[in-house]
Coordinates of C-alpha atoms in Angstrom, one line a residue:
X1469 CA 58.3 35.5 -119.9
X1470 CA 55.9 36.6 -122.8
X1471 CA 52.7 35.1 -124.1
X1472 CA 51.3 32.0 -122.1
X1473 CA 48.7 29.7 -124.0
X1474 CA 45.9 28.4 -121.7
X1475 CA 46.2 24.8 -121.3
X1476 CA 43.5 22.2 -120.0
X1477 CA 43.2 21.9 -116.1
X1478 CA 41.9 19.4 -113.7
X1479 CA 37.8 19.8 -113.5
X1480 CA 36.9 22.6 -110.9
X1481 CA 34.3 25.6 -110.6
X1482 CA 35.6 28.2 -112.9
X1483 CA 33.8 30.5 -111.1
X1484 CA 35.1 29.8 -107.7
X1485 CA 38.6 29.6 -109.2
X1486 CA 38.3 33.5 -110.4
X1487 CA 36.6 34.2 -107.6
X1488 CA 39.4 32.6 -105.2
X1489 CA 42.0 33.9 -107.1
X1490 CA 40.7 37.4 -106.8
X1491 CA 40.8 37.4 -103.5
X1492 CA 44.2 35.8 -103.2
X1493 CA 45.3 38.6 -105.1
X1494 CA 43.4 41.1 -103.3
X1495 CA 45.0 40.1 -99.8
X1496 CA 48.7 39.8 -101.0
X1497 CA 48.5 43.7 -102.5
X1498 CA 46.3 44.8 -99.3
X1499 CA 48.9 42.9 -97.2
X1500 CA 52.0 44.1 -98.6
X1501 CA 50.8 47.3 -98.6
X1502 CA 50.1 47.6 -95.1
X1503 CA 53.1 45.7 -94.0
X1504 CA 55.6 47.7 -91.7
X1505 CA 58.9 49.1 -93.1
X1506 CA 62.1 48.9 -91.2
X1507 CA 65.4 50.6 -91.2
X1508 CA 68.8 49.7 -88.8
X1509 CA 69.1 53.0 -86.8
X1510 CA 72.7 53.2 -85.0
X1511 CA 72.6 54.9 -82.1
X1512 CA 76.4 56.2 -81.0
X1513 CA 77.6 56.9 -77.2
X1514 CA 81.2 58.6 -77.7
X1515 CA 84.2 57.7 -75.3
X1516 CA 84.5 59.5 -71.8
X1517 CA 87.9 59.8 -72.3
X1518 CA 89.6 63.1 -74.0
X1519 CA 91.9 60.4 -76.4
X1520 CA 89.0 58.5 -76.9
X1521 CA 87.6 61.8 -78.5
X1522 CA 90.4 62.9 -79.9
X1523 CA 90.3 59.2 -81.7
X1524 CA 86.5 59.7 -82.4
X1525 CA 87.7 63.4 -84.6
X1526 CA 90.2 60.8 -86.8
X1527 CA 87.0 58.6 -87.6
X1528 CA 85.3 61.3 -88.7
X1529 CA 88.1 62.4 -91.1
X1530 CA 88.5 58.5 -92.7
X1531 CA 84.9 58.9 -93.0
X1532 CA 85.1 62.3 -94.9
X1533 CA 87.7 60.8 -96.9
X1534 CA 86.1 57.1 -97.5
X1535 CA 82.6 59.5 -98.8
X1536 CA 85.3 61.6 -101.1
X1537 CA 86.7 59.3 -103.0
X1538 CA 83.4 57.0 -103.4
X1539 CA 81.8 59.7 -105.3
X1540 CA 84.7 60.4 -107.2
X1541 CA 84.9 56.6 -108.4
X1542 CA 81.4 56.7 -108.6
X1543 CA 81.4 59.5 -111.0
X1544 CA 84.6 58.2 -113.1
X1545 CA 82.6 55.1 -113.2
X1546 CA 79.3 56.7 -114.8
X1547 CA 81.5 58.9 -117.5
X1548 CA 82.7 55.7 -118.4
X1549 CA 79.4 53.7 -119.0
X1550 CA 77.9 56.6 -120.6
X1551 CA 80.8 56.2 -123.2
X1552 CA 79.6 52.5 -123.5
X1553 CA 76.5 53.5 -124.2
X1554 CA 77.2 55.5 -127.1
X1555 CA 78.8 53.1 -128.8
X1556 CA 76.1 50.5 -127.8
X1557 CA 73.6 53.0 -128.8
X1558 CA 73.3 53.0 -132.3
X1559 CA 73.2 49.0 -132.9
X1560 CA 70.4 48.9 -130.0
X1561 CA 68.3 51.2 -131.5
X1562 CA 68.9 49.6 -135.1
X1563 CA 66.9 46.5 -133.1
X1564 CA 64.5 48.4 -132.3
X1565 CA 61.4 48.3 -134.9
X1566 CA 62.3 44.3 -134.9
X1567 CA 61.5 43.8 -131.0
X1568 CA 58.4 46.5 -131.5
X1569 CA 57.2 44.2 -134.4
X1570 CA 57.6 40.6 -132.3
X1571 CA 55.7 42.5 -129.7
X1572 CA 53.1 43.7 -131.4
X1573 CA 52.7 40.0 -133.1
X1574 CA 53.0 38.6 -129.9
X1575 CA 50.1 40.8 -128.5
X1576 CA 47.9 40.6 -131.3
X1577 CA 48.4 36.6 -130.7
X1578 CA 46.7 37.4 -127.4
X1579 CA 44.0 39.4 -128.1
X1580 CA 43.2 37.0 -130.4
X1581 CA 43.4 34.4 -128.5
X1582 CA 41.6 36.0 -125.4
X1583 CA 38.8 36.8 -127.6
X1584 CA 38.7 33.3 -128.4
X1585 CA 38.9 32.1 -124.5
X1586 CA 36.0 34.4 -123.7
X1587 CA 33.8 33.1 -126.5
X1588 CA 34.7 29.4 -124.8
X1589 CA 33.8 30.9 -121.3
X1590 CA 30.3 32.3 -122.3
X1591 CA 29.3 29.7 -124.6
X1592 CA 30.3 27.2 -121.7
X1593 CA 28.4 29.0 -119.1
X1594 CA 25.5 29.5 -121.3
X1595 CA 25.4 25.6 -121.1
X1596 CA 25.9 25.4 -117.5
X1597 CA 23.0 27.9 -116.6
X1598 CA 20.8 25.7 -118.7
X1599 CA 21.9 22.9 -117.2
X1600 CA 20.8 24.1 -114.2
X1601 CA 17.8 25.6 -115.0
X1602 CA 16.9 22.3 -116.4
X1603 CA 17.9 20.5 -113.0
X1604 CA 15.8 23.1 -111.1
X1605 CA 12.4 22.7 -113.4
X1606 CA 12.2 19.0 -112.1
X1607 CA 11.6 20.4 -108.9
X1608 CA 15.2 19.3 -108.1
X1609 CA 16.9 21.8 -105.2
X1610 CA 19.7 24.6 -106.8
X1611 CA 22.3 23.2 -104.5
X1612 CA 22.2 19.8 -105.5
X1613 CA 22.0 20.8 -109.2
X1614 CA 25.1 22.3 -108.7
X1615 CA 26.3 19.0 -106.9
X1616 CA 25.5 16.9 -109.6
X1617 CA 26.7 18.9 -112.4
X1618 CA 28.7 16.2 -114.3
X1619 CA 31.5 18.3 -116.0
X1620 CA 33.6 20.7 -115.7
X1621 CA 32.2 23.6 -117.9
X1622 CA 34.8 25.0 -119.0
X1623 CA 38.4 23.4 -118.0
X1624 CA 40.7 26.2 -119.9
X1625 CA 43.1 28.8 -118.5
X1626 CA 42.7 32.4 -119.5
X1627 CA 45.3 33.8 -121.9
X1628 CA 48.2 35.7 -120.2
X1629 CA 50.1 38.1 -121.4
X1630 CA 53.3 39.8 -119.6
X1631 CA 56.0 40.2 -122.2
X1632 CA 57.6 44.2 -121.9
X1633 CA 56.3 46.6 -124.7
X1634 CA 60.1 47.5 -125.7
X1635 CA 61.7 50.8 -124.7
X1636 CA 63.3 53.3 -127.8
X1637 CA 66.4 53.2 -126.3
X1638 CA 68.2 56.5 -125.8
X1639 CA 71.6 57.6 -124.6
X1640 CA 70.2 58.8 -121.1
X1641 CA 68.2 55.3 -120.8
X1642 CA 71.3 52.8 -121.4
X1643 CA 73.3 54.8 -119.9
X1644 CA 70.9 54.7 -116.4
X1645 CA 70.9 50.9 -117.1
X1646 CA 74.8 50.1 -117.3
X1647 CA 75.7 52.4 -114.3
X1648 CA 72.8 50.7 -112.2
X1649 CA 74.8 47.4 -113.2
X1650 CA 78.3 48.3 -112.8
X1651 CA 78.4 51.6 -110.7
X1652 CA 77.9 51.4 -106.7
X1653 CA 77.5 54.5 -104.2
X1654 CA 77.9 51.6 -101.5
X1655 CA 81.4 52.1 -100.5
X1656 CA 81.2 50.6 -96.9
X1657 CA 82.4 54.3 -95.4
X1658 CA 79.8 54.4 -92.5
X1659 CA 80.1 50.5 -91.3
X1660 CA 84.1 51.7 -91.2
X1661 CA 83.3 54.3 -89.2
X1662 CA 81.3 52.6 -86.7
X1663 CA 84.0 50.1 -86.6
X1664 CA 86.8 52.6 -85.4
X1665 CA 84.0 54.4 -83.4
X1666 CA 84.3 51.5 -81.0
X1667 CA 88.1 51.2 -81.4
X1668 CA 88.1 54.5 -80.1
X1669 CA 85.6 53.4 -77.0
X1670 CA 82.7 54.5 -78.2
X1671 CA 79.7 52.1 -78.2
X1672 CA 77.4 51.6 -81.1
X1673 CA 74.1 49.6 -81.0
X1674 CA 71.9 49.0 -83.5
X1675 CA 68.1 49.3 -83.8
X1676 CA 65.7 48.1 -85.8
X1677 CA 63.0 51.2 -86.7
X1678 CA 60.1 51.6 -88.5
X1679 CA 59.3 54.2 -90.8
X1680 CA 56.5 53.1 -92.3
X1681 CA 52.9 51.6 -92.1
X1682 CA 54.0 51.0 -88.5
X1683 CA 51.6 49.8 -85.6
X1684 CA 51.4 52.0 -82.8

């Protein structure tokens, strides 16, 4: 989503609006910052019984195995998006300058803009503050000035602008990019391995664990 253009809002306090969504913002980072972090822990009780163990050394082979050749197909499959991106290299980077040059439009659009919204905001709080200063010299109370102010003094959204700045592409970069699309280290091997744990008789159970910002 790039550039956003402030439209006109219902009439409110502008300056309770920053201020609430300050602190709205405020609490969510402060909040999901402190938040605790959990990881499933398995914890594994091997058979009692020497084929049960015997069983349990098998597992651990398949599991050897299943990590073997998910590394290997993980590595065939990364030779074989970096070979992608070479030949999706050069035609990338040829669109290069054009996306730099919309950005730098786009953003200069903003500044513009926002320089523009900020002229709006002081000019319209210039004429609220006299407003009230007004209100208050007829021996009128603050509080009620504020009341009875009749508009809204300035009903406009501030500029927003979240469009990328655009990357120079290199070889490493899309190549990063197509095997964090199309390449997985996630093979399953350890959930297999609990599975014929317990076919062997052992027991697994899982836990939920936190490792971090946790409450003691």
């Amino acid at each position: 989503m790039g550039y956003i253009q402030g439209n006109k809002t219902s009439k409110s306090n502008p300056i309770l609006k920053k201020g609430q969504l300050l602190f709205i913002i405020l609490s969510s980072l402060f909040l999901s910052s402190c938040s605790p972090v959990y990881k499933i822990a398995y914890d594994l009780k091997p058979p009692t019984t020497a084929k049960g163990l015997t069983c349990i050394k098998g597992c651990q082979k398949q599991l050897q195995r299943c990590d073997q050749q998910c590394g290997l197909r993980f590595k065939q499959c990364s030779i074989k998006q970096e070979q992608q991106a070479k030949k999706l290299l050069p035609g990338l980077q040829h669109e290069y300058p054009q996306k730099m040059q919309a950005w730098q439009a786009a953003r200069l659009r903003y500044e513009r803009d926002l320089d523009w919204y900020e002229f709006r905001r002081d000019m319209a709080e210039a004429r609220h503050e006299r407003y009230i200063d007004s209100c208050i010299s007829k021996d009128k109370k603050r509080s009620s000035c504020y009341s009875h102010y009749a508009y809204d003094p300035f009903p406009y959204n501030r500029p927003n602008f979240d469009l990328p700045r655009p990357v120079r592409p290199t070889l490493a970069s899309v190549s990063a990019k197509l095997r964090g699309l199309r390449c997985s280290q996630e093979c399953g091997c350890k959930s297999k391995y609990r599975l014929c744990y317990t076919s062997c008789g052992g027991s697994v159970k899982s836990n939920k664990v936190c490792i971090k910002n946790c409450v003691k």
